[in-house]
Amino acid sequence: MSEVTSQHPHNLQHHFADMEQQNDSGIFGMWVFLVTEIMFFGAIFAAYAIYRSMYLPAFEFGSRLLDVKLGTVNTAVLIGSSLTMVLAVHAAQTGKRKALVFFLLLTMALGAVFLGIKSYEYYTKWEHSLVPGLRFAPTEALPSGVTVPNLEMFFCFYFFMTALHALHMIIGFGIMTVLVIMSWRGRFSPEYYAPIEVSGLYWHFVDIIWIFLFPLLYLIGGRYTT
Amino acid sequence: MSEHIVSVRSYVLVFLALLCLTALTVGVAFVDLGSMNTVIALVIAATKMLLVMLIFMHVKYSSRLTKLAILAAFFWLGLLLTFTLSDYFTRRWTPSPSDWGPSISQPAPVNK
């Protein structure tokens, strides 16, 4: 009896045969969740495609009102946070506790920079009265005498899609906070780091959503005309 | 565990490739290529997605079951987009028969 328990890994749940099965099940489960997220965002992307085709001039004009420099910087920041996330996974795989904590904190810091820049963009949209429903009077942002019908529709999509993305990042912050505490307490080892791995999958998924939001919102509105 | 430890070097190379593709997609957006602008932007985004999925998310080294789940996601996403967009984008291809309009808009006579 004592021989059996001594061979039983500390982190192995009793309903799994071994650590490999437990780890594969965790990764598979996370992917099934991400599949539902793909369908969730997929419906919004489909709606975006339909309304963009219906109100193409408004969507192209609205796209050019976004700050492409800030959008590009934010894309680089988020890709950087994905790099630090995989380096955190690497640190966990090689059993480097301090590096793991450091890279998780760095990932959170880069995420915070992204949300900071995003907040600044929201603030400038508010200043220019481009927030549908709350403050929408696009006279400042448009040349005098120019009116763009259905411009609200573009900004409805802009705010809804980016806010939903930002909400996912804020949820990611909560997950990371727990991971930092667990890592600091030495809960992970090269044999057991599944929570780091699956949280990384979530973080990269949020990155992929932004990889599509960035060109759809900021880039494909005929930037070359201005 | 069936994990495969990817080298830090590969991660950094993928990171640099993602940055280059970001610079490329921003650069192309300022060149007038007509409808190709949208196509190129989406192709670059899909390439970036594949890099993130295969290397950062370890899909290249994951189990067949996980790969099947991901393929299923793209299959269903394809169904969602294809059927929704093929409806909306073809509605004006054929006009409605002219005698449909009035008969629908007129209320049915009330027999009393």
Tab-separated table of C-alpha atoms in Angstrom:
chain	number	residue	atom	x	y	z
A	1	MET	CA	0.000	0.000	0.000
A	2	SER	CA	2.673	2.470	0.962
A	3	GLU	CA	4.589	1.440	-2.143
A	4	VAL	CA	1.614	2.339	-4.361
A	5	THR	CA	1.044	5.744	-2.746
A	6	SER	CA	4.707	6.661	-2.979
A	7	GLN	CA	4.633	6.049	-6.731
A	8	HIS	CA	1.421	8.025	-7.178
A	9	PRO	CA	2.304	11.555	-8.361
A	10	HIS	CA	1.170	14.224	-5.931
A	11	ASN	CA	-0.750	16.227	-8.552
A	12	LEU	CA	-2.448	13.285	-10.265
A	13	GLN	CA	-6.231	13.272	-9.789
A	14	HIS	CA	-7.544	9.796	-8.967
A	15	HIS	CA	-9.794	9.553	-12.048
A	16	PHE	CA	-6.837	9.716	-14.470
A	17	ALA	CA	-4.544	6.773	-15.241
A	18	ASP	CA	-1.372	8.823	-15.370
A	19	MET	CA	-0.032	12.377	-15.717
A	20	GLU	CA	0.045	12.160	-19.508
A	21	GLN	CA	-3.658	11.323	-19.713
A	22	GLN	CA	-4.477	14.072	-17.207
A	23	ASN	CA	-2.461	16.648	-19.148
A	24	ASP	CA	-3.900	15.669	-22.546
A	25	SER	CA	-7.440	15.794	-21.124
A	26	GLY	CA	-6.823	19.290	-19.750
A	27	ILE	CA	-5.492	20.581	-23.059
A	28	PHE	CA	-8.354	18.939	-24.981
A	29	GLY	CA	-10.894	20.454	-22.570
A	30	MET	CA	-9.396	23.924	-22.996
A	31	TRP	CA	-9.549	23.575	-26.774
A	32	VAL	CA	-13.218	22.537	-26.624
A	33	PHE	CA	-13.867	25.758	-24.682
A	34	LEU	CA	-11.895	27.728	-27.287
A	35	VAL	CA	-14.012	26.118	-30.037
A	36	THR	CA	-17.110	27.652	-28.414
A	37	GLU	CA	-15.249	30.979	-28.264
A	38	ILE	CA	-14.374	30.709	-31.969
A	39	MET	CA	-18.077	30.246	-32.777
A	40	PHE	CA	-18.988	33.128	-30.426
A	41	PHE	CA	-16.607	35.568	-32.101
A	42	GLY	CA	-17.305	33.984	-35.518
A	43	ALA	CA	-20.943	35.106	-35.374
A	44	ILE	CA	-19.797	38.667	-34.649
A	45	PHE	CA	-17.318	38.567	-37.543
A	46	ALA	CA	-20.131	37.313	-39.826
A	47	ALA	CA	-22.350	40.225	-38.705
A	48	TYR	CA	-19.450	42.603	-39.350
A	49	ALA	CA	-19.046	41.235	-42.909
A	50	ILE	CA	-22.768	41.666	-43.644
A	51	TYR	CA	-23.030	45.234	-42.323
A	52	ARG	CA	-19.734	46.225	-43.923
A	53	SER	CA	-21.086	45.124	-47.312
A	54	MET	CA	-24.360	47.000	-46.686
A	55	TYR	CA	-22.759	50.274	-45.527
A	56	LEU	CA	-19.360	50.067	-47.216
A	57	PRO	CA	-18.691	53.859	-47.508
A	58	ALA	CA	-19.500	54.388	-43.810
A	59	PHE	CA	-17.297	51.466	-42.729
A	60	GLU	CA	-14.377	52.650	-44.872
A	61	PHE	CA	-14.714	56.221	-43.630
A	62	GLY	CA	-15.042	55.101	-40.012
A	63	SER	CA	-11.986	52.870	-40.353
A	64	ARG	CA	-9.905	55.871	-41.430
A	65	LEU	CA	-11.012	57.766	-38.299
A	66	LEU	CA	-9.209	55.191	-36.122
A	67	ASP	CA	-5.590	55.807	-35.101
A	68	VAL	CA	-3.568	53.297	-37.145
A	69	LYS	CA	-0.322	54.107	-35.249
A	70	LEU	CA	-1.839	53.239	-31.873
A	71	GLY	CA	-3.441	50.147	-33.398
A	72	THR	CA	-0.085	48.968	-34.765
A	73	VAL	CA	1.710	49.599	-31.458
A	74	ASN	CA	-1.032	47.691	-29.646
A	75	THR	CA	-0.697	44.754	-32.049
A	76	ALA	CA	3.056	44.615	-31.367
A	77	VAL	CA	2.453	44.870	-27.595
A	78	LEU	CA	-0.047	41.996	-27.669
A	79	ILE	CA	2.252	39.804	-29.796
A	80	GLY	CA	4.990	40.612	-27.258
A	81	SER	CA	2.724	39.469	-24.426
A	82	SER	CA	2.170	36.188	-26.298
A	83	LEU	CA	5.957	35.749	-26.484
A	84	THR	CA	6.355	36.336	-22.729
A	85	MET	CA	3.483	33.873	-22.137
A	86	VAL	CA	5.231	31.069	-24.050
A	87	LEU	CA	8.468	31.941	-22.241
A	88	ALA	CA	6.532	31.493	-18.978
A	89	VAL	CA	5.410	28.047	-20.187
A	90	HIS	CA	9.029	27.288	-21.115
A	91	ALA	CA	10.199	28.380	-17.641
A	92	ALA	CA	7.587	26.070	-16.079
A	93	GLN	CA	8.683	23.149	-18.302
A	94	THR	CA	12.321	23.637	-17.270
A	95	GLY	CA	11.475	24.198	-13.587
A	96	LYS	CA	12.642	27.818	-13.285
A	97	ARG	CA	10.325	29.253	-10.639
A	98	LYS	CA	11.606	32.844	-10.606
A	99	ALA	CA	11.654	33.075	-14.425
A	100	LEU	CA	8.084	31.728	-14.456
A	101	VAL	CA	6.873	34.423	-12.037
A	102	PHE	CA	8.843	37.090	-13.933
A	103	PHE	CA	7.398	36.186	-17.357
A	104	LEU	CA	3.846	35.938	-15.998
A	105	LEU	CA	4.197	39.420	-14.473
A	106	LEU	CA	5.700	40.718	-17.733
A	107	THR	CA	2.752	39.248	-19.671
A	108	MET	CA	0.352	41.066	-17.320
A	109	ALA	CA	2.372	44.297	-17.694
A	110	LEU	CA	2.198	44.136	-21.512
A	111	GLY	CA	-1.527	43.362	-21.257
A	112	ALA	CA	-1.905	46.456	-19.076
A	113	VAL	CA	-0.048	48.575	-21.662
A	114	PHE	CA	-2.467	47.275	-24.330
A	115	LEU	CA	-5.518	48.147	-22.241
A	116	GLY	CA	-4.001	51.553	-21.403
A	117	ILE	CA	-3.548	52.417	-25.080
A	118	LYS	CA	-7.032	51.054	-25.813
A	119	SER	CA	-8.487	53.286	-23.066
A	120	TYR	CA	-6.695	56.299	-24.545
A	121	GLU	CA	-8.224	55.477	-27.954
A	122	TYR	CA	-11.684	55.231	-26.354
A	123	TYR	CA	-11.045	58.591	-24.670
A	124	THR	CA	-10.173	60.285	-27.991
A	125	LYS	CA	-13.299	58.789	-29.592
A	126	TRP	CA	-15.323	60.263	-26.720
A	127	GLU	CA	-13.596	63.653	-27.220
A	128	HIS	CA	-14.475	63.585	-30.924
A	129	SER	CA	-18.081	62.572	-30.123
A	130	LEU	CA	-17.852	59.228	-31.897
A	131	VAL	CA	-19.514	57.033	-29.261
A	132	PRO	CA	-22.890	55.809	-30.598
A	133	GLY	CA	-25.771	56.099	-28.163
A	134	LEU	CA	-23.904	58.194	-25.615
A	135	ARG	CA	-22.208	60.984	-27.512
A	136	PHE	CA	-22.401	60.846	-31.280
A	137	ALA	CA	-22.065	64.077	-33.244
A	138	PRO	CA	-19.311	63.513	-35.804
A	139	THR	CA	-19.017	67.153	-36.903
A	140	GLU	CA	-15.501	67.637	-35.502
A	141	ALA	CA	-14.127	64.449	-37.016
A	142	LEU	CA	-15.571	65.134	-40.480
A	143	PRO	CA	-14.610	67.841	-42.978
A	144	SER	CA	-17.177	70.695	-42.998
A	145	GLY	CA	-20.249	69.955	-45.079
A	146	VAL	CA	-19.543	66.216	-45.226
A	147	THR	CA	-22.041	63.813	-43.730
A	148	VAL	CA	-21.553	60.058	-43.643
A	149	PRO	CA	-24.817	58.134	-43.228
A	150	ASN	CA	-24.744	55.019	-41.028
A	151	LEU	CA	-21.356	55.939	-39.513
A	152	GLU	CA	-22.793	54.926	-36.113
A	153	MET	CA	-22.988	51.342	-37.343
A	154	PHE	CA	-19.210	51.155	-37.830
A	155	PHE	CA	-18.546	52.584	-34.384
A	156	CYS	CA	-21.108	50.227	-32.801
A	157	PHE	CA	-19.069	47.327	-34.210
A	158	TYR	CA	-15.780	48.983	-33.252
A	159	PHE	CA	-16.767	49.459	-29.616
A	160	PHE	CA	-18.572	46.138	-29.265
A	161	MET	CA	-15.783	44.037	-30.794
A	162	THR	CA	-12.882	45.796	-29.046
A	163	ALA	CA	-14.718	45.926	-25.696
A	164	LEU	CA	-15.504	42.201	-25.906
A	165	HIS	CA	-11.837	41.557	-26.684
A	166	ALA	CA	-10.764	43.798	-23.770
A	167	LEU	CA	-13.175	41.932	-21.461
A	168	HIS	CA	-11.431	38.676	-22.394
A	169	MET	CA	-8.094	40.284	-21.516
A	170	ILE	CA	-9.421	41.461	-18.130
A	171	ILE	CA	-10.568	37.883	-17.427
A	172	GLY	CA	-7.052	36.808	-18.448
A	173	PHE	CA	-5.668	39.215	-15.831
A	174	GLY	CA	-7.659	37.440	-13.131
A	175	ILE	CA	-6.340	34.052	-14.287
A	176	MET	CA	-2.745	35.367	-14.398
A	177	THR	CA	-3.010	36.784	-10.881
A	178	VAL	CA	-3.909	33.340	-9.558
A	179	LEU	CA	-1.082	31.766	-11.592
A	180	VAL	CA	1.494	34.243	-10.231
A	181	ILE	CA	0.506	33.419	-6.645
A	182	MET	CA	0.553	29.665	-7.333
A	183	SER	CA	3.923	29.931	-9.110
A	184	TRP	CA	5.429	32.001	-6.295
A	185	ARG	CA	4.342	29.332	-3.821
A	186	GLY	CA	6.111	26.688	-5.926
A	187	ARG	CA	2.976	24.784	-6.943
A	188	PHE	CA	4.328	24.012	-10.417
A	189	SER	CA	7.106	21.714	-11.569
A	190	PRO	CA	8.305	20.220	-14.878
A	191	GLU	CA	5.918	17.303	-14.066
A	192	TYR	CA	2.918	19.511	-13.323
A	193	TYR	CA	2.299	22.852	-15.020
A	194	ALA	CA	-1.023	22.196	-16.806
A	195	PRO	CA	-2.681	25.415	-15.461
A	196	ILE	CA	0.134	27.496	-17.024
A	197	GLU	CA	-0.207	25.641	-20.331
A	198	VAL	CA	-4.012	25.932	-20.652
A	199	SER	CA	-4.059	29.569	-19.479
A	200	GLY	CA	-1.448	30.227	-22.156
A	201	LEU	CA	-3.828	28.734	-24.748
A	202	TYR	CA	-6.509	31.186	-23.615
A	203	TRP	CA	-4.107	34.148	-23.773
A	204	HIS	CA	-2.942	33.248	-27.302
A	205	PHE	CA	-6.569	32.834	-28.408
A	206	VAL	CA	-7.280	36.411	-27.277
A	207	ASP	CA	-4.184	37.471	-29.243
A	208	ILE	CA	-5.532	35.731	-32.383
A	209	ILE	CA	-8.851	37.590	-32.071
A	210	TRP	CA	-6.919	40.878	-32.071
A	211	ILE	CA	-4.831	39.687	-35.064
A	212	PHE	CA	-8.117	39.651	-37.030
A	213	LEU	CA	-9.733	42.712	-35.418
A	214	PHE	CA	-6.744	44.925	-36.246
A	215	PRO	CA	-6.884	44.636	-40.078
A	216	LEU	CA	-10.707	44.449	-40.191
A	217	LEU	CA	-11.195	47.617	-38.126
A	218	TYR	CA	-8.076	49.711	-38.767
A	219	LEU	CA	-6.594	48.719	-42.119
A	220	ILE	CA	-9.079	47.733	-44.848
A	221	GLY	CA	-10.841	51.104	-45.084
A	222	GLY	CA	-8.845	52.563	-47.978
A	223	ARG	CA	-6.002	54.093	-45.956
A	224	TYR	CA	-4.242	54.986	-49.228
A	225	THR	CA	-6.809	57.684	-50.029
A	226	THR	CA	-5.751	59.996	-47.202
B	1	MET	CA	3.621	13.995	-20.194
B	2	SER	CA	3.658	14.017	-23.965
B	3	GLU	CA	4.875	17.589	-24.079
B	4	HIS	CA	7.521	18.741	-26.446
B	5	ILE	CA	9.723	21.558	-25.171
B	6	VAL	CA	10.036	24.138	-27.942
B	7	SER	CA	13.314	26.062	-27.865
B	8	VAL	CA	13.392	29.727	-26.830
B	9	ARG	CA	15.041	30.414	-30.182
B	10	SER	CA	11.968	29.136	-32.115
B	11	TYR	CA	9.665	31.244	-29.946
B	12	VAL	CA	11.723	34.389	-30.600
B	13	LEU	CA	11.835	33.635	-34.356
B	14	VAL	CA	8.040	33.253	-34.452
B	15	PHE	CA	7.726	36.514	-32.505
B	16	LEU	CA	9.948	38.322	-35.037
B	17	ALA	CA	8.000	36.801	-37.949
B	18	LEU	CA	4.741	38.041	-36.372
B	19	LEU	CA	6.194	41.556	-36.035
B	20	CYS	CA	7.364	41.515	-39.678
B	21	LEU	CA	3.915	40.363	-40.859
B	22	THR	CA	2.307	43.159	-38.792
B	23	ALA	CA	4.610	45.740	-40.443
B	24	LEU	CA	3.817	44.203	-43.851
B	25	THR	CA	0.040	44.315	-43.400
B	26	VAL	CA	0.194	47.960	-42.234
B	27	GLY	CA	2.432	48.866	-45.190
B	28	VAL	CA	0.181	47.153	-47.756
B	29	ALA	CA	-2.863	48.995	-46.339
B	30	PHE	CA	-1.411	52.282	-47.658
B	31	VAL	CA	-1.087	50.958	-51.241
B	32	ASP	CA	-4.154	51.010	-53.496
B	33	LEU	CA	-4.714	47.431	-54.663
B	34	GLY	CA	-8.488	47.632	-55.012
B	35	SER	CA	-10.360	44.685	-53.576
B	36	MET	CA	-7.060	42.831	-53.094
B	37	ASN	CA	-6.345	44.999	-50.039
B	38	THR	CA	-8.962	43.087	-48.039
B	39	VAL	CA	-7.826	39.701	-49.364
B	40	ILE	CA	-4.145	40.372	-48.553
B	41	ALA	CA	-4.998	41.704	-45.063
B	42	LEU	CA	-6.992	38.530	-44.307
B	43	VAL	CA	-4.330	36.204	-45.754
B	44	ILE	CA	-1.643	37.869	-43.590
B	45	ALA	CA	-3.923	37.651	-40.531
B	46	ALA	CA	-4.539	33.942	-41.237
B	47	THR	CA	-0.779	33.355	-41.575
B	48	LYS	CA	-0.177	35.053	-38.221
B	49	MET	CA	-2.948	32.945	-36.685
B	50	LEU	CA	-1.341	29.741	-37.992
B	51	LEU	CA	2.063	30.727	-36.555
B	52	VAL	CA	0.526	31.465	-33.143
B	53	MET	CA	-1.517	28.245	-33.172
B	54	LEU	CA	1.184	25.861	-34.406
B	55	ILE	CA	4.122	27.108	-32.291
B	56	PHE	CA	2.845	29.281	-29.414
B	57	MET	CA	-0.201	27.083	-28.764
B	58	HIS	CA	1.779	23.873	-29.447
B	59	VAL	CA	-0.809	22.537	-31.912
B	60	LYS	CA	2.050	21.146	-34.019
B	61	TYR	CA	2.908	18.827	-31.098
B	62	SER	CA	-0.597	18.219	-29.746
B	63	SER	CA	-2.623	14.998	-29.743
B	64	ARG	CA	-4.760	13.935	-32.707
B	65	LEU	CA	-7.888	14.436	-30.615
B	66	THR	CA	-6.963	18.085	-30.031
B	67	LYS	CA	-6.232	18.592	-33.730
B	68	LEU	CA	-9.618	17.057	-34.561
B	69	ALA	CA	-11.376	19.484	-32.187
B	70	ILE	CA	-9.627	22.435	-33.866
B	71	LEU	CA	-10.485	21.204	-37.373
B	72	ALA	CA	-14.104	20.783	-36.250
B	73	ALA	CA	-14.091	24.401	-35.045
B	74	PHE	CA	-12.929	25.668	-38.430
B	75	PHE	CA	-15.415	23.414	-40.231
B	76	TRP	CA	-18.343	24.785	-38.221
B	77	LEU	CA	-17.040	28.337	-38.510
B	78	GLY	CA	-16.913	27.755	-42.273
B	79	LEU	CA	-20.550	26.589	-42.250
B	80	LEU	CA	-21.571	29.651	-40.214
B	81	LEU	CA	-19.846	32.103	-42.544
B	82	THR	CA	-20.702	30.334	-45.837
B	83	PHE	CA	-24.407	29.884	-45.240
B	84	THR	CA	-24.950	33.285	-43.614
B	85	LEU	CA	-23.008	35.256	-46.216
B	86	SER	CA	-24.292	33.245	-49.209
B	87	ASP	CA	-27.795	34.267	-48.128
B	88	TYR	CA	-27.104	37.985	-47.603
B	89	PHE	CA	-24.785	38.431	-50.575
B	90	THR	CA	-27.149	36.809	-53.125
B	91	ARG	CA	-30.459	38.405	-52.121
B	92	ARG	CA	-30.378	40.967	-54.928
B	93	TRP	CA	-29.246	38.596	-57.659
B	94	THR	CA	-32.792	37.743	-58.726
B	95	PRO	CA	-35.661	40.238	-58.449
B	96	SER	CA	-38.863	39.181	-56.720
B	97	PRO	CA	-41.745	38.457	-59.156
B	98	SER	CA	-43.669	41.705	-59.615
B	99	ASP	CA	-47.058	40.242	-58.607
B	100	TRP	CA	-45.732	39.169	-55.186
B	101	GLY	CA	-45.565	42.639	-53.689
B	102	PRO	CA	-49.200	43.850	-53.730
B	103	SER	CA	-50.721	40.489	-52.786
B	104	ILE	CA	-48.521	40.370	-49.676
B	105	SER	CA	-48.967	43.983	-48.595
B	106	GLN	CA	-52.781	44.049	-49.047
B	107	PRO	CA	-54.692	42.793	-46.019
B	108	ALA	CA	-56.905	39.785	-46.666
B	109	PRO	CA	-60.589	40.707	-47.066
B	110	VAL	CA	-62.636	40.069	-43.968
B	111	ASN	CA	-65.738	37.965	-44.668
B	112	LYS	CA	-68.533	38.722	-42.301
